[in-house]
Coordinates of C-alpha atoms in Angstrom, one line a residue:
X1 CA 0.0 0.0 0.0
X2 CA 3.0 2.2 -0.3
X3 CA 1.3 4.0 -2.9
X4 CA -1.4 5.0 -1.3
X5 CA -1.7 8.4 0.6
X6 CA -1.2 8.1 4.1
X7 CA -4.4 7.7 6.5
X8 CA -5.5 9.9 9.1
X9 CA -7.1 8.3 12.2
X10 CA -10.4 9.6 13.1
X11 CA -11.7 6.5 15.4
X12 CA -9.9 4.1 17.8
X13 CA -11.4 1.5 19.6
X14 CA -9.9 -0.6 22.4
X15 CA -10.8 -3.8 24.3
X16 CA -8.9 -4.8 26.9
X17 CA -9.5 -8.1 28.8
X18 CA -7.6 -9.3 31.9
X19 CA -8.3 -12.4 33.7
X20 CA -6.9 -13.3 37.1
X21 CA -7.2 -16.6 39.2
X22 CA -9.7 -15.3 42.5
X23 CA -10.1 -17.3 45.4
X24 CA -12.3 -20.8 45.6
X25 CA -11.4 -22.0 41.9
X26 CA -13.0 -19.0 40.1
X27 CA -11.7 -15.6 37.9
X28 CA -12.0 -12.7 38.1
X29 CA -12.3 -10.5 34.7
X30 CA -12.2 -6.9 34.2
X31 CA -13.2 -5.8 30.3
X32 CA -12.2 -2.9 28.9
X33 CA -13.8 -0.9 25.8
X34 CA -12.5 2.4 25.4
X35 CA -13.7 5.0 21.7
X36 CA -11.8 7.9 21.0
X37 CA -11.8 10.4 18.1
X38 CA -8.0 11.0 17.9
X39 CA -8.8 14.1 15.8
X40 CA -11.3 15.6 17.8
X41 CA -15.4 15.1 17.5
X42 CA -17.9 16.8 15.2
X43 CA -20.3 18.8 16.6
X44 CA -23.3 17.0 17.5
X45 CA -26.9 18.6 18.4
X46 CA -24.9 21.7 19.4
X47 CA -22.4 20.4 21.6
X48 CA -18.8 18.8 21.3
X49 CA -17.9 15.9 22.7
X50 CA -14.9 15.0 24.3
X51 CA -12.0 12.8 22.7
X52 CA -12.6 9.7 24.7
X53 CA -16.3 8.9 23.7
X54 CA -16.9 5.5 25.3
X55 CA -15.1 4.4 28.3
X56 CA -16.8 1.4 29.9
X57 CA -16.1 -1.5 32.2
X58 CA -17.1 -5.0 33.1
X59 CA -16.1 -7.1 35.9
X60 CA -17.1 -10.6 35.8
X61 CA -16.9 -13.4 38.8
X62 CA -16.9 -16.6 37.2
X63 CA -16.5 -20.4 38.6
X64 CA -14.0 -22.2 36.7
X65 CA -15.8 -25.3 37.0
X66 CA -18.3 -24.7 34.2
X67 CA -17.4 -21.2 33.8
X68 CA -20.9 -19.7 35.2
X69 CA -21.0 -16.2 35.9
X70 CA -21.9 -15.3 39.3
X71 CA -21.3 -11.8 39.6
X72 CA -21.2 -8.6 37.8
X73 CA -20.2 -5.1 38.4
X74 CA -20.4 -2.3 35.5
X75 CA -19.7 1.2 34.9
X76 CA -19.6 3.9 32.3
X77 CA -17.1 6.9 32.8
X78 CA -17.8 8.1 29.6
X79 CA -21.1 7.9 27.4
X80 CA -22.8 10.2 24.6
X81 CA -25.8 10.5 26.1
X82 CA -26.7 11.3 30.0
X83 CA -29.5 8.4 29.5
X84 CA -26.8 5.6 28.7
X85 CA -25.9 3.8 32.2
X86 CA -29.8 2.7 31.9
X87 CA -28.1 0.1 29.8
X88 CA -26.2 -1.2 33.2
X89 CA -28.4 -2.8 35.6
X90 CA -29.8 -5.3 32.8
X91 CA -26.2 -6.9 32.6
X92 CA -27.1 -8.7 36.3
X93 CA -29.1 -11.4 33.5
X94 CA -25.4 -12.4 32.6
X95 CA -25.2 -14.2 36.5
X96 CA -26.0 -17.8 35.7
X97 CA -24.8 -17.6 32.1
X98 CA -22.0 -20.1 31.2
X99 CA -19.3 -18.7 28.7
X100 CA -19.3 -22.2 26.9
X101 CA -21.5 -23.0 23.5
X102 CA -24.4 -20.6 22.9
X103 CA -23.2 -17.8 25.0
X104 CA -23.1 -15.5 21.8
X105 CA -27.0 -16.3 21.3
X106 CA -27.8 -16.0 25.1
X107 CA -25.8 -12.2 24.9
X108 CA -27.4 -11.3 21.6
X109 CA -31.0 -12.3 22.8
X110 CA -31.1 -10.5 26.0
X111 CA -28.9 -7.3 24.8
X112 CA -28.9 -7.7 21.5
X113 CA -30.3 -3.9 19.6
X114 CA -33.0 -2.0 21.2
X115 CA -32.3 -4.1 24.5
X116 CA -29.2 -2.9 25.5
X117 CA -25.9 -0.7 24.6
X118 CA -24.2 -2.1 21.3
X119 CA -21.1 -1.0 22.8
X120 CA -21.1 -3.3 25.7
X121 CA -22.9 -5.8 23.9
X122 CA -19.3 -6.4 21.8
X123 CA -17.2 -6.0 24.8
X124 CA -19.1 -9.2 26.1
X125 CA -18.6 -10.8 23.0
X126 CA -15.0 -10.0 22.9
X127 CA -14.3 -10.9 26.5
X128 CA -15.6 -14.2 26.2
X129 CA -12.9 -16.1 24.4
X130 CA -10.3 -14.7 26.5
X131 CA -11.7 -16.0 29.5
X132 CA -11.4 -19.8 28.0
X133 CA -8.1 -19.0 27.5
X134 CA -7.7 -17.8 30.8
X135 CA -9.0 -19.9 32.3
X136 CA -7.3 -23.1 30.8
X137 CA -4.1 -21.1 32.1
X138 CA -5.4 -20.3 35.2
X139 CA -6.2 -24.3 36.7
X140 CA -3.7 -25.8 34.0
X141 CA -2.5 -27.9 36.3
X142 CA -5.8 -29.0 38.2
X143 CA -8.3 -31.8 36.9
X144 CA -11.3 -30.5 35.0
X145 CA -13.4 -33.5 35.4
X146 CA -12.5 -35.4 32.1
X147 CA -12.6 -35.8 28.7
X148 CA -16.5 -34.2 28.6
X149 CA -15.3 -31.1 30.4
X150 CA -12.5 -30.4 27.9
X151 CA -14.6 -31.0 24.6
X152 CA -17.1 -28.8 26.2
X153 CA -14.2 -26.2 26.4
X154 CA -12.3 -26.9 23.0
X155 CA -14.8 -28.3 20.2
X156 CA -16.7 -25.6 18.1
X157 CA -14.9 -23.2 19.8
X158 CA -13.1 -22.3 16.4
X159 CA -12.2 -24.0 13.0
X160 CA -9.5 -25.6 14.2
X161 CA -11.7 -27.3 16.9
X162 CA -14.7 -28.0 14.7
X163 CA -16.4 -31.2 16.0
X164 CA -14.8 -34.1 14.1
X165 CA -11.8 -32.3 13.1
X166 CA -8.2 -33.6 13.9
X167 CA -8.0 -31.6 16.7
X168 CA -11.3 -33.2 17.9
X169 CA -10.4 -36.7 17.2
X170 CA -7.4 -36.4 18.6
X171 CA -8.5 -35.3 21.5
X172 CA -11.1 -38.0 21.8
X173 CA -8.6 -39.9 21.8
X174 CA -6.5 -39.2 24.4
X175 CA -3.4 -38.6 21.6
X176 CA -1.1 -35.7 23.3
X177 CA 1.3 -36.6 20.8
X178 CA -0.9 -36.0 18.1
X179 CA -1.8 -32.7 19.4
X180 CA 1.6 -31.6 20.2
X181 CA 2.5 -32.8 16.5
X182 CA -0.3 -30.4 15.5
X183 CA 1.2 -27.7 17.9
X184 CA 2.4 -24.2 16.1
X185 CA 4.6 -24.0 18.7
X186 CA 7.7 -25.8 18.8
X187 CA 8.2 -28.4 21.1
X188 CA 10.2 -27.7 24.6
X189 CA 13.7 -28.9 25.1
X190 CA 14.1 -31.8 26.6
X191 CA 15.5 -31.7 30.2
X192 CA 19.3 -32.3 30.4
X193 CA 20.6 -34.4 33.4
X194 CA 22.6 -32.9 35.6
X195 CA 26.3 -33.3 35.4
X196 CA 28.8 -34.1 37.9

């Protein structure tokens, strides 16, 4: 694109997820959207807004067991209109939800458009696969209660994971060294023994 005239921000938007290990097996997550207008805002209805357009947060409690929700806290430091944070007290129907298959539709159904604020609406959305990865970081080394827990985690998740895929069978299977054959990343040193 080198011969193309050089671009000129005029919207930045970013989403910053952060999962942490919290007492009693569960995470705690703290989602970040934040819109600015790097060049400044437009007028709008008589009035100019300030650089930083949207700044809102989401903290999530969630049980790493099935990775259920069971708490929420939300804010808005910085919104359009004065009649925005009406869109907060409606995210308490995300306690109960599990971020595992058909958490998209259960987001989209009860905040989807008119319902609730399209801007947290795609934080949720974006948080959601980070937590999975968190959390298989987070309890690594624990036991998730077998091979049913982990497809539930893993298949459909993404292409790679689609349900019969290699990754699928493999893990079925019980392979590791299929999956670590499959690995992008290379493969750890062996350890050396220790010399004399």
């Amino acid at each position: 694109m080198s011969d193309v005239a050089p671009s000129r921000p005029v919207h930045v938007r970013t989403i910053r997820v952060e999962v942490a290990e919290a007492p009693d097996e569960q995470l705690d997550v703290t989602a970040i959207l934040v819109d600015e207008r790097p060049a400044g805002n437009p007028r709008w209805f008589g009035a100019t807004p300030p650089r930083v357009i949207h700044d809102m947060r989401l903290g999530l409690r969630i049980r790493h067991r099935d990775l259920v929700i069971t708490a929420v806290r939300s804010e808005m430091a910085s919104h359009p209109y004065t009649i925005c944070p009406e869109a907060l007290p409606p995210l308490e129907q995300l306690v109960g939800l599990s971020i595992s298959r058909g958490f998209t539709r259960e987001v989209n159904e009860r905040f989807g458009r008119q319902r609730g604020c399209a801007h947290l609406t795609a934080l949720i959305h974006a948080l959601a696969p980070a937590v999975r990865q968190g959390a298989g970081v987070a309890f690594a080394d624990r036991p998730r209660g077998g091979a049913g827990l982990d497809e539930q985690w893993f298949v459909n998740s993404c292409q790679a994971w689609r349900e019969e895929g290699p990754l699928h069978r493999l893990l079925r299977a019980g392979d590791e060294a299929g999956l670590r054959a499959l690995s992008a990343f290379p493969p750890e040193p062996e350890p050396r023994g220790e010399t004399d």
